[in-house]
Every structure is written in C-alpha cells, then in structure tokens.
Coordinates of C-alpha atoms in Angstrom, one line a residue:
X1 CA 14.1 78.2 84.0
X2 CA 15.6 78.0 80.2
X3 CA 14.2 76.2 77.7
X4 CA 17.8 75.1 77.2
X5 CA 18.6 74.4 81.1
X6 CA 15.1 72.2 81.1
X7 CA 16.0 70.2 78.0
X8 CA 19.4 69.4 78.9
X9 CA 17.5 67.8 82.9
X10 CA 15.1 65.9 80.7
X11 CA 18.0 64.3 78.7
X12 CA 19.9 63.8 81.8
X13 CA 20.2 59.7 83.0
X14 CA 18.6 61.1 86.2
X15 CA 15.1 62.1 83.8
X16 CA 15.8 60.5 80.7
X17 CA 13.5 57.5 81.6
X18 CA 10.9 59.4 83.5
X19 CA 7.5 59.6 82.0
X20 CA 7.1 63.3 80.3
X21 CA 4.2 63.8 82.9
X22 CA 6.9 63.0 85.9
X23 CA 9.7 65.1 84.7
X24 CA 7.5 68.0 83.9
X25 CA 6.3 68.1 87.4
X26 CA 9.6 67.8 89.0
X27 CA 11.4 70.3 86.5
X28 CA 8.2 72.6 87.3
X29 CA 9.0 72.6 91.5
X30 CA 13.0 72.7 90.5
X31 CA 15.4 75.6 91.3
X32 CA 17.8 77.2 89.3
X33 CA 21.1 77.8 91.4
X34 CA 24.0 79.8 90.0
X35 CA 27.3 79.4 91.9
X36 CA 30.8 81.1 91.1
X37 CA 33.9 79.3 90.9
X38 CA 34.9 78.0 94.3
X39 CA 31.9 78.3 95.8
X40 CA 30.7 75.5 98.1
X41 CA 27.7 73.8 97.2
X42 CA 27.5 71.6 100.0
X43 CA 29.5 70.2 103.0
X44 CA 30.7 66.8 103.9
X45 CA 28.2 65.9 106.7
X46 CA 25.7 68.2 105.8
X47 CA 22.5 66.7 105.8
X48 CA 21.3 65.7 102.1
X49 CA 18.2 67.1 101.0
X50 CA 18.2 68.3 97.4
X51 CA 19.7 66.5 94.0
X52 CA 21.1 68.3 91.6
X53 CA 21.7 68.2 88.0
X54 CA 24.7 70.6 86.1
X55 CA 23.1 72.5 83.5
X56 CA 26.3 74.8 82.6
X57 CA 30.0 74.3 84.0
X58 CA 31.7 71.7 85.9
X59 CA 31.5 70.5 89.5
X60 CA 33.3 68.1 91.9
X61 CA 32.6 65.7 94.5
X62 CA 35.5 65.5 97.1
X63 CA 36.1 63.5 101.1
X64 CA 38.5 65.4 103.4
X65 CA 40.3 63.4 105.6
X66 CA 41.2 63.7 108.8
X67 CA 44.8 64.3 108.0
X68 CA 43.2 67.3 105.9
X69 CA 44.3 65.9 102.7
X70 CA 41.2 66.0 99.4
X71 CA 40.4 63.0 97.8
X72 CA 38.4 63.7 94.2
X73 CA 35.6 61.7 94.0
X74 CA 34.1 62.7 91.1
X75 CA 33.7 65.7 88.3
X76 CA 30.7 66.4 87.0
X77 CA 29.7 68.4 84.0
X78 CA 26.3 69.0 81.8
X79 CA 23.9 66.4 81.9
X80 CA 25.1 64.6 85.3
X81 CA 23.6 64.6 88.5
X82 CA 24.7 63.7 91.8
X83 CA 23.5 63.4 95.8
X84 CA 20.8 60.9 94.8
X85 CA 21.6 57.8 97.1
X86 CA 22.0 59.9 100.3
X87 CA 18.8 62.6 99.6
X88 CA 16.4 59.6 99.7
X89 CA 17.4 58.1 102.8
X90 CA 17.8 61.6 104.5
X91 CA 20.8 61.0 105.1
X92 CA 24.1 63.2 105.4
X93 CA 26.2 64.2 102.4
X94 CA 29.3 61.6 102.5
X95 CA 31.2 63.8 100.2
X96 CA 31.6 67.9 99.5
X97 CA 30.7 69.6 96.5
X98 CA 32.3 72.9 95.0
X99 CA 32.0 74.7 91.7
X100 CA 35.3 74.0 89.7
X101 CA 34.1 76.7 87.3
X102 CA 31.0 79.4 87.4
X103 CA 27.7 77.0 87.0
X104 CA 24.8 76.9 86.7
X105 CA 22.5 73.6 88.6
X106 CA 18.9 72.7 88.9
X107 CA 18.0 71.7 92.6
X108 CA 15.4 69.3 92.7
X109 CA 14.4 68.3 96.6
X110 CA 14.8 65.0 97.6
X111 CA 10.9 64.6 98.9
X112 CA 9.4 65.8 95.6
X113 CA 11.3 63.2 93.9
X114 CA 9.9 60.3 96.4
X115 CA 6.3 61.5 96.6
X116 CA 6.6 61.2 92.3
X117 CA 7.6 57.8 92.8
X118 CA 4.5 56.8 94.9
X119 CA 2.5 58.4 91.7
X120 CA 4.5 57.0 89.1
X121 CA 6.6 53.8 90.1
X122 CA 8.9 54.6 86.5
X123 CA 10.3 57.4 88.4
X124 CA 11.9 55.2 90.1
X125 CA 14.1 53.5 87.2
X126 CA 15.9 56.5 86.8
X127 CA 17.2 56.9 90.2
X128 CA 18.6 53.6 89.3
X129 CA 19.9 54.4 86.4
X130 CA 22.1 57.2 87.5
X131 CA 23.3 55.7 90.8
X132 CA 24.3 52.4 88.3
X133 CA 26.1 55.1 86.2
X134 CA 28.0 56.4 89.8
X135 CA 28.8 53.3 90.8
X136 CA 30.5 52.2 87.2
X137 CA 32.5 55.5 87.4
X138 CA 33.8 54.8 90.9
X139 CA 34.6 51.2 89.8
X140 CA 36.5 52.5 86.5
X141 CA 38.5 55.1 88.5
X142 CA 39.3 52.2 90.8
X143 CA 39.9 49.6 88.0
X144 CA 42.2 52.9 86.6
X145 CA 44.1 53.4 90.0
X146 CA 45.4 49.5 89.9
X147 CA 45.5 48.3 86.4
X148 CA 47.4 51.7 84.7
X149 CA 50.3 53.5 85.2
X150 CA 49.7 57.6 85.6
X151 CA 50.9 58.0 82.0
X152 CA 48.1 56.1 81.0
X153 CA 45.5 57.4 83.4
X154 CA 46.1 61.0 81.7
X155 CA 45.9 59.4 78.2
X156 CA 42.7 57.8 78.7
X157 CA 41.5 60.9 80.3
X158 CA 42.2 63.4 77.1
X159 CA 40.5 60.7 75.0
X160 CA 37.8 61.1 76.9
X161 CA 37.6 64.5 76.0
X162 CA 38.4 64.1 72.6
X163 CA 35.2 63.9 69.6
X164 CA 36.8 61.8 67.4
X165 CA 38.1 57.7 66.8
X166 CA 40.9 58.9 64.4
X167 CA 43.4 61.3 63.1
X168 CA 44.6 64.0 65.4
X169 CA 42.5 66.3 67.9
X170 CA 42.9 69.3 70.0
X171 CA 40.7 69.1 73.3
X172 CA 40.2 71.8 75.8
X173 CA 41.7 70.8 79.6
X174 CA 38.2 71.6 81.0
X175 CA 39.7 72.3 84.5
X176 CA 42.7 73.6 86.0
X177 CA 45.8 70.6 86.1
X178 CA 45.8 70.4 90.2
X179 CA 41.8 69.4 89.9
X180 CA 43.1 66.8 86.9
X181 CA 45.5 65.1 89.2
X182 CA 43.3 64.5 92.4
X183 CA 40.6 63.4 89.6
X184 CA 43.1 60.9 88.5
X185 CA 45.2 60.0 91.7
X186 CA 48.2 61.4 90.8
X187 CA 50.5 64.7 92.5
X188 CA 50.3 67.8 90.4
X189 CA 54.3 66.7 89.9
X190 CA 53.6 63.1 88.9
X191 CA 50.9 64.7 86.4
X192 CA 53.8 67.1 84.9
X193 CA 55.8 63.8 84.3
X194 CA 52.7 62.0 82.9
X195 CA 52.4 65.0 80.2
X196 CA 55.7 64.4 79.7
X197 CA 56.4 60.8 78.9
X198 CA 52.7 61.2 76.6
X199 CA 55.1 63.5 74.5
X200 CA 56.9 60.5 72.7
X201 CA 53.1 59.5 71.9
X202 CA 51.9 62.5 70.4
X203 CA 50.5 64.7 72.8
X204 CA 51.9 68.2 73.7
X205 CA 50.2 70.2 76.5
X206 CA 50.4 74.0 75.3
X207 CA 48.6 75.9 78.0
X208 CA 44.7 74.7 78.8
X209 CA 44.8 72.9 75.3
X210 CA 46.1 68.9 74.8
X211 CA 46.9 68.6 71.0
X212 CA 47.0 64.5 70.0
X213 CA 48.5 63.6 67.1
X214 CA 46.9 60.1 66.5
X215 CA 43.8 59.6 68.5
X216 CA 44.1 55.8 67.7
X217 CA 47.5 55.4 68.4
X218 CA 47.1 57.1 71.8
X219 CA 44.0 54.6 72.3
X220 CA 46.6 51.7 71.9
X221 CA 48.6 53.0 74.1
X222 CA 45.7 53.7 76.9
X223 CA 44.8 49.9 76.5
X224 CA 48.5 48.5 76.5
X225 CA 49.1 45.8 79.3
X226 CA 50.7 48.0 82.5
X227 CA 54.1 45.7 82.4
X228 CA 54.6 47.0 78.9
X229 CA 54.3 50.5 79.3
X230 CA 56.2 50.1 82.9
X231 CA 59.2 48.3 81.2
X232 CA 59.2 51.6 78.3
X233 CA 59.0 53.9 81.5
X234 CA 55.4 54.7 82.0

C-alpha cells in the first residue's frame, strides 16, 4: 500500500477517530483494488462484505429500478467511504457501485472491522461517524430535491467544488454532465437549461471547466427563497 493511499484512510471520517493502534491493524489486513472507468465494483443485491474507502478517483452509488431507469445515490471521491451499514449486518448491497473514473480503493472486510470493535470499543465511533455523514448527505440531496429549483441545484453543486468564499473561480466538472444530472435529479436536457439560465449569474460552462465570476454572488443566489428564483425563471 502507499504511504500516500494509507494517509489519506487514516484521515478518512471512517478512521479519523480510530485509535492509531486500530487503524494500523485494519489498514495492515486492507487491500488495494484498482478499477478502470466503468467497471463494477459491486452489484445491487450482492451480498455486502467489504467497505471501502476512495483513495484516487471518483465513484458512485446507484438503485435500478424495475422499470430499468438509475437513480444516483451518491458520488464519492478521496477520503469517503461507503458500504458500512449493510457489511456489519451481513447483509446485501441495497445499492450498485461503479468507477465513474479509473480509481484506486482500499477494501477493508467487514469482519476485521467488527472483531476490532470487540478489542477497541472507539472503533466503533467512527462507523458512526461516517454513516451520520451518509445520512446528512441523503437528507441534503433530499432537502435539495424539494426546496430548489434545478438552476440552483447546479449552482450549489459548482460551489461545492469551488476553493474559495469570494471573487471568481474556475472549477473542474469532475465527472461527465449525464453522471451530474442523475447526481442532482435533473435530465441531461433540464441540466443544459440549468447551465443556461446560471449564465445571467456568471457562470459559463466551456467544456469540463465551470468559470464563476462572483463566487458570493452565486452563493446568494444558491440560498435565494425557491418562489424568487421561480418567478425570475429558475
């Protein structure tokens, strides 16, 4: 394993409150897994084992209905984990995960973890911490989905991307736009028009890059009550 692959686990939510002792002895029975973009990590149903934690690259969590149609559960990049809830119980993976671009994950089994807990109860803080940290994102997308308008979804998704309170900022669209709008619960064509109306508020879309021309200004607008950015048209 990298030094740099190891440091980035231990700083993760997952290990970040684990005793040094605890996270040296899972990172120390971990596995490095490399997958290409488009690759399947694992399958809705499959029965949950492992958690992992994203090193390098970006990953999402996604339902297929019966219909067929994706739902986007989550994206995941360094630093995050996911499949803790459901690896503990033994239970089956409610969701699929795929590589959105080449990455690079440590797999951690799900019975090293709970044996560590026996040993060191503090273990068991962190698992709490990151499912709390799920749970706040799945409430924030669905907090998203009713109290903004898709205009305002994409806006407070660039400035989540973006390193800066102030001035302008160019961010990188980490992901390819059809992956954006299932993130964000929008059609591809609804997020074409959502680029679009963020034009008369600074932003312009050239290519993979979002260039915003007043990070604060866009913030104000994120934030704005939905009947007010309805009645000026998204």
């Amino acid at each position: 394993m990298k030094p740099e692959h190891a440091e980035t686990a231990r700083q993760s939510l997952l290990l970040a409150s684990a005793p040094a002792q605890a996270q040296e002895a899972l990172l120390a029975g971990a596995h490095t897994r490399v997958f290409e973009r488009g690759a399947t990590i694992f399958l809705q149903g499959e029965r949950a084992k492992a958690i992992y934690i994203v090193v390098e690259g970006w990953v999402k969590l996604f339902r297929i209905a019966p219909n067929g149609t994706e739902a986007v559960v989550g994206v995941f990049t360094k630093g995050r984990s996911f499949g803790e809830a459901v690896a503990f119980r033994h239970d089956v993976y409610p969701v699929g995960a795929e590589a959105v671009t080449d990455c690079t994950l440590l797999r951690i089994e799900a019975d090293a973890f709970l044996r560590m807990i026996t040993e060191s109860p503090e273990v068991a803080v962190s698992i709490l911490s990151a499912t709390f940290v799920h749970l706040h994102s799945l409430v924030g997308q669905v907090e998203q989905l009713k109290a903004q308008t898709g205009a305002q979804r994409v806006a407070e998704f660039l400035l989540e991307l973006c390193d800066r309170d102030d001035g302008s900022c160019t961010v990188l669209l980490p992901y390819d736009k059809a992956l954006i709008a299932g993130r964000l619960g929008l059609k591809p064509e609804s997020l074409s028009r959502a680029f679009a109306k963020l034009r008369d508020h600074g932003v312009t879309i050239r290519q993979y890059y979002a260039e915003i021309a007043d990070v604060a200004a866009l913030r104000d607008y994120a934030e704005e009550d939905t009947a007010l950015a309805w009645n000026r048209g998204q």
